[in-house]
Coordinates of N, CA and C in Angstrom, one line a residue:
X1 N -15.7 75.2 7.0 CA -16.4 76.3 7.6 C -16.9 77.2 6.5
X2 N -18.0 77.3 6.9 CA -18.9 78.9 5.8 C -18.0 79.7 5.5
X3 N -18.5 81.1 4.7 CA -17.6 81.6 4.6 C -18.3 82.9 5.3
X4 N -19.6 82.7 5.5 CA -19.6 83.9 5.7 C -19.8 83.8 7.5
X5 N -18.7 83.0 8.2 CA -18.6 83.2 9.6 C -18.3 84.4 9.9
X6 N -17.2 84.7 9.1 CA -16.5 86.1 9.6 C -17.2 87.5 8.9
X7 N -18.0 87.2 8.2 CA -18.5 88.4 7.5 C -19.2 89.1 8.4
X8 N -19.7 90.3 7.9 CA -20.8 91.2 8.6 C -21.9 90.9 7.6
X9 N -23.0 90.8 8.3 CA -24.4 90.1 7.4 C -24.8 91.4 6.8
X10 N -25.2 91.3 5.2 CA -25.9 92.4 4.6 C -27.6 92.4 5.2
X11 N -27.4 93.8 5.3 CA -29.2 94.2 5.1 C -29.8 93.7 4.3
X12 N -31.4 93.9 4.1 CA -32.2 92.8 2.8 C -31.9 93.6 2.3
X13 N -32.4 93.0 1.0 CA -32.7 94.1 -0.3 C -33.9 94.6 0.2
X14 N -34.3 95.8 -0.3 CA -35.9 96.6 -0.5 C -36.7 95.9 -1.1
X15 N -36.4 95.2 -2.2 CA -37.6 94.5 -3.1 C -37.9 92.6 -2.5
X16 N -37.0 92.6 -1.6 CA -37.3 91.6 -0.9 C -38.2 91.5 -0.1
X17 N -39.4 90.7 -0.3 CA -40.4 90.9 0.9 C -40.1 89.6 1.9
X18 N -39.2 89.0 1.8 CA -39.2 88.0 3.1 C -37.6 87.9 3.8
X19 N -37.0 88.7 4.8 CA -35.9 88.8 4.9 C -35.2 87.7 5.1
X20 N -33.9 87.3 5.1 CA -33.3 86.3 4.7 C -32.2 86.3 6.1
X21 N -31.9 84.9 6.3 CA -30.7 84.9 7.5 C -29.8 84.4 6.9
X22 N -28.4 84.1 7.1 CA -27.5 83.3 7.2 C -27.7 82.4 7.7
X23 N -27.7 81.3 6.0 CA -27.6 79.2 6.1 C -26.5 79.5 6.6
X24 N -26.0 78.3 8.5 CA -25.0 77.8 8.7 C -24.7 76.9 9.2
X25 N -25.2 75.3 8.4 CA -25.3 74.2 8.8 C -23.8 73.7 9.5
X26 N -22.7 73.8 9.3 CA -22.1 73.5 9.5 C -21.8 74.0 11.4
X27 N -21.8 75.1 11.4 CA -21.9 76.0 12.8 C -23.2 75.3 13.4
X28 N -23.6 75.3 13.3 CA -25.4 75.0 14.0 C -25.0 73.3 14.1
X29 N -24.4 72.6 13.5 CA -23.9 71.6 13.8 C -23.3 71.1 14.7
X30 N -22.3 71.7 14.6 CA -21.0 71.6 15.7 C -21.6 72.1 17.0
X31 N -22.5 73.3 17.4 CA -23.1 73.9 18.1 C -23.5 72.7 19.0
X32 N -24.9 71.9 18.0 CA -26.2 71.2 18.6 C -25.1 69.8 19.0
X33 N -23.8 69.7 18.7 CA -23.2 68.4 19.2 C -22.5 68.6 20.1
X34 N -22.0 69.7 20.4 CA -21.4 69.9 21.6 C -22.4 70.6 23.0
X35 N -23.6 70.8 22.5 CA -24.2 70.8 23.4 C -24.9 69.5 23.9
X36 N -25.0 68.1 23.1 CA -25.2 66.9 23.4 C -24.2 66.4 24.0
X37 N -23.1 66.4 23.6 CA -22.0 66.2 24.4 C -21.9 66.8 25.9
X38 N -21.8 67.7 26.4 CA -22.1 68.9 27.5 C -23.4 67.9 28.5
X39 N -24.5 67.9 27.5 CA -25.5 67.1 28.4 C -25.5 65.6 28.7
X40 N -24.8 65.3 27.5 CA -24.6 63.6 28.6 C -23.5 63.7 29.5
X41 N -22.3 64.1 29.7 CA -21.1 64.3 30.3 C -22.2 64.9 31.7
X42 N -22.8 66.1 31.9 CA -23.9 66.3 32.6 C -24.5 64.5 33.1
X43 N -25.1 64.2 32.7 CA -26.0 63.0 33.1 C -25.4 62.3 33.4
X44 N -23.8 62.0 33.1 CA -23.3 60.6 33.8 C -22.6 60.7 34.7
X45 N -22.1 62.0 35.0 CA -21.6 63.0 36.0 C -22.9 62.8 37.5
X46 N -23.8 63.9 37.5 CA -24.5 63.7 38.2 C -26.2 63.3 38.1
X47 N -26.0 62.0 37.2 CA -27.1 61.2 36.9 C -28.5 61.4 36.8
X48 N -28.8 62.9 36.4 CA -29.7 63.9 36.3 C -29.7 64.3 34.3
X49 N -30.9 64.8 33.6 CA -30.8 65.1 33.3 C -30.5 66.7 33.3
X50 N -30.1 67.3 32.4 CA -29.5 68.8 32.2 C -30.4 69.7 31.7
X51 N -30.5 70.2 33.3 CA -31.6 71.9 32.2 C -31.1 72.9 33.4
X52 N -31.3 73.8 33.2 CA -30.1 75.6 33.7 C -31.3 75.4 35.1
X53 N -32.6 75.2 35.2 CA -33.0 75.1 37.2 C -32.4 74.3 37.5
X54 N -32.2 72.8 37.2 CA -32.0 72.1 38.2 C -30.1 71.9 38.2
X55 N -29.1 72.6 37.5 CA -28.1 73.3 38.0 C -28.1 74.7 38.9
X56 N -28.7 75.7 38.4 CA -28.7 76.8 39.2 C -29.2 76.8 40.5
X57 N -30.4 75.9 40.7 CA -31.2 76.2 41.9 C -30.3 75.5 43.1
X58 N -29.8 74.1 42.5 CA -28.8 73.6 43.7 C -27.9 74.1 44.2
X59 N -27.3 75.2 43.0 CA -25.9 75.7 43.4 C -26.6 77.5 44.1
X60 N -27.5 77.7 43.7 CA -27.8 78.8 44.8 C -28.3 78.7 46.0
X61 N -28.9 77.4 46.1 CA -29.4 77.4 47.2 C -28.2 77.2 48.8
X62 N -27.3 76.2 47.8 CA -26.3 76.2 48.7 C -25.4 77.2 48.8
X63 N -25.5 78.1 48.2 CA -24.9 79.4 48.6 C -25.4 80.5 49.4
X64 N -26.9 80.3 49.3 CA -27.5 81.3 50.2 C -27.6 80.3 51.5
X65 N -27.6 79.3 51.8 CA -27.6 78.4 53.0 C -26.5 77.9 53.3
X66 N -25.1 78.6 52.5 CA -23.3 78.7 53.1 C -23.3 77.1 53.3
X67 N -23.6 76.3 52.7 CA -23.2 74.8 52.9 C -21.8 74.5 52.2
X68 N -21.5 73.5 52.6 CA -19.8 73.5 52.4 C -19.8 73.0 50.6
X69 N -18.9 73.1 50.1 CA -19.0 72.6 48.6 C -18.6 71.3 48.4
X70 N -19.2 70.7 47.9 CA -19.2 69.0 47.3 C -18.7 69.2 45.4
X71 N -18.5 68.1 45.5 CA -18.2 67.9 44.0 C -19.4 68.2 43.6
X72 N -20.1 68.2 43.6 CA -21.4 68.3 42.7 C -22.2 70.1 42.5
X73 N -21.4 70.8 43.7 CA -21.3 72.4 43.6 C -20.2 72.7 42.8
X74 N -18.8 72.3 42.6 CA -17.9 72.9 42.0 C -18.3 72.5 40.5
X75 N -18.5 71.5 40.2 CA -19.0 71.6 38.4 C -20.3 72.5 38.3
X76 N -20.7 72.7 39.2 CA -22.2 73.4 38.5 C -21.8 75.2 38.7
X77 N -21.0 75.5 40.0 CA -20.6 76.3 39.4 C -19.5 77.1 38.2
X78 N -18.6 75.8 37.9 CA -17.6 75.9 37.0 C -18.8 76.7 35.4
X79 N -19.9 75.7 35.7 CA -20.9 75.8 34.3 C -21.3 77.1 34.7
X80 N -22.0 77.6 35.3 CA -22.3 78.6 35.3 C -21.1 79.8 35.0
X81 N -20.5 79.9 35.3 CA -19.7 81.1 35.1 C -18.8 80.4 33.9
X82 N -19.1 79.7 33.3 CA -18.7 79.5 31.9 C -19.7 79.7 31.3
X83 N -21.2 79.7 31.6 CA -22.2 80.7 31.1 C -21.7 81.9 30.6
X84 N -21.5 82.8 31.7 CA -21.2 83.6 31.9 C -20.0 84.5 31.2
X85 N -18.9 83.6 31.0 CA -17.9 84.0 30.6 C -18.0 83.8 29.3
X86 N -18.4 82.7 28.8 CA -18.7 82.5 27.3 C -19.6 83.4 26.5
X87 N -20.4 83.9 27.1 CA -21.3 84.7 26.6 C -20.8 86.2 26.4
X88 N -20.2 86.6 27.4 CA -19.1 87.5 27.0 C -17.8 87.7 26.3
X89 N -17.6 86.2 26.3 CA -16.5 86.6 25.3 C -17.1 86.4 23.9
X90 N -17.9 86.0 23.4 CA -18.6 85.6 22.3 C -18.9 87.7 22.1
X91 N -19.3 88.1 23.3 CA -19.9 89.7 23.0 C -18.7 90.5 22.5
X92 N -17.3 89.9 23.1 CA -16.2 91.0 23.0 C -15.5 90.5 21.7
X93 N -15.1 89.5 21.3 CA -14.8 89.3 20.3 C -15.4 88.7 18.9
X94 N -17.0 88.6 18.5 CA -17.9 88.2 17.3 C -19.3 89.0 17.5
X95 N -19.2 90.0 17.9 CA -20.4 91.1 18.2 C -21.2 90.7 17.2
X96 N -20.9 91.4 16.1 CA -22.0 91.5 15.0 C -22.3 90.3 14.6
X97 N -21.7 88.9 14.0 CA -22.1 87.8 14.2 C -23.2 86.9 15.3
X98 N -22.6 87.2 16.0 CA -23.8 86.8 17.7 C -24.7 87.2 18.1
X99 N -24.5 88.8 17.8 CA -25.8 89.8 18.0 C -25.9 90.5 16.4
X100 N -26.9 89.8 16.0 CA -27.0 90.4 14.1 C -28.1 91.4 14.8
X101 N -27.8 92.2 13.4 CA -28.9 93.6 13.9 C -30.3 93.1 13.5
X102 N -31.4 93.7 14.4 CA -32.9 93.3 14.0 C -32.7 93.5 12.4
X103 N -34.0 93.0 11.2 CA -34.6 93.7 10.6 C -35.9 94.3 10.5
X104 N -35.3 95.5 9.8 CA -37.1 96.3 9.9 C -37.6 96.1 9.4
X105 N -38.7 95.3 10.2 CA -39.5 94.3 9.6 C -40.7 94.3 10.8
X106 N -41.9 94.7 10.6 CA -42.8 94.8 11.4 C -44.2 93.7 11.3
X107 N -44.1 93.5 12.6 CA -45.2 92.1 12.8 C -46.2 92.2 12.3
X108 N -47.0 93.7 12.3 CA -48.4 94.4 12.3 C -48.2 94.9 10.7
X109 N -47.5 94.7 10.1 CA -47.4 95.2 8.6 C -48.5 96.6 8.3

């Protein structure tokens, strides 16, 4: 793992005209594999490809139309509120990492 997971990202320098992010191939790795993983497990599950309408819309609809739950409601909403949850816990414990501060850096120069 990088090293600078845990760090707090430096501001640019001033004499730098092109601001710079954090290389983190390794993270962005593991990231884009477990989200391939997540979508075939998705696909062979309920033989659909994986995108956030065509989970969300089934599982709301059957909520606002109080239909009884099928297997195919309880994983979708397990995912969603692992949306949910994950995203907050990513906020409560890796703030500054997850949410890096803008730089001032303006589009219209």
């Amino acid at each position: 793992i990088s090293q600078n997971l845990f760090q707090q990202q430096q501001p640019p320098k001033k004499d730098d005209p092109v601001p710079r992010m954090a290389f983190t191939p390794f993270e962005s790795g593991v990231g884009g594999i477990m989200i391939g993983l997540s979508a075939a497990l998705a696909f062979l599950v309920d033989g659909k490809i994986t995108g956030i309408s065509g989970i969300a819309g089934p599982f709301l609809r059957g909520l606002v139309f109080c239909e009884s739950w099928t297997e195919g409601q309880v994983w979708k909403g397990l995912f969603l509120l692992g949306l949910v949850f994950g995203g907050l816990a990513n906020l409560g414990l890796n703030k500054d990492f997850a949410f890096p501060k803008a730089f001032a850096y303006h589009p219209l120069r």
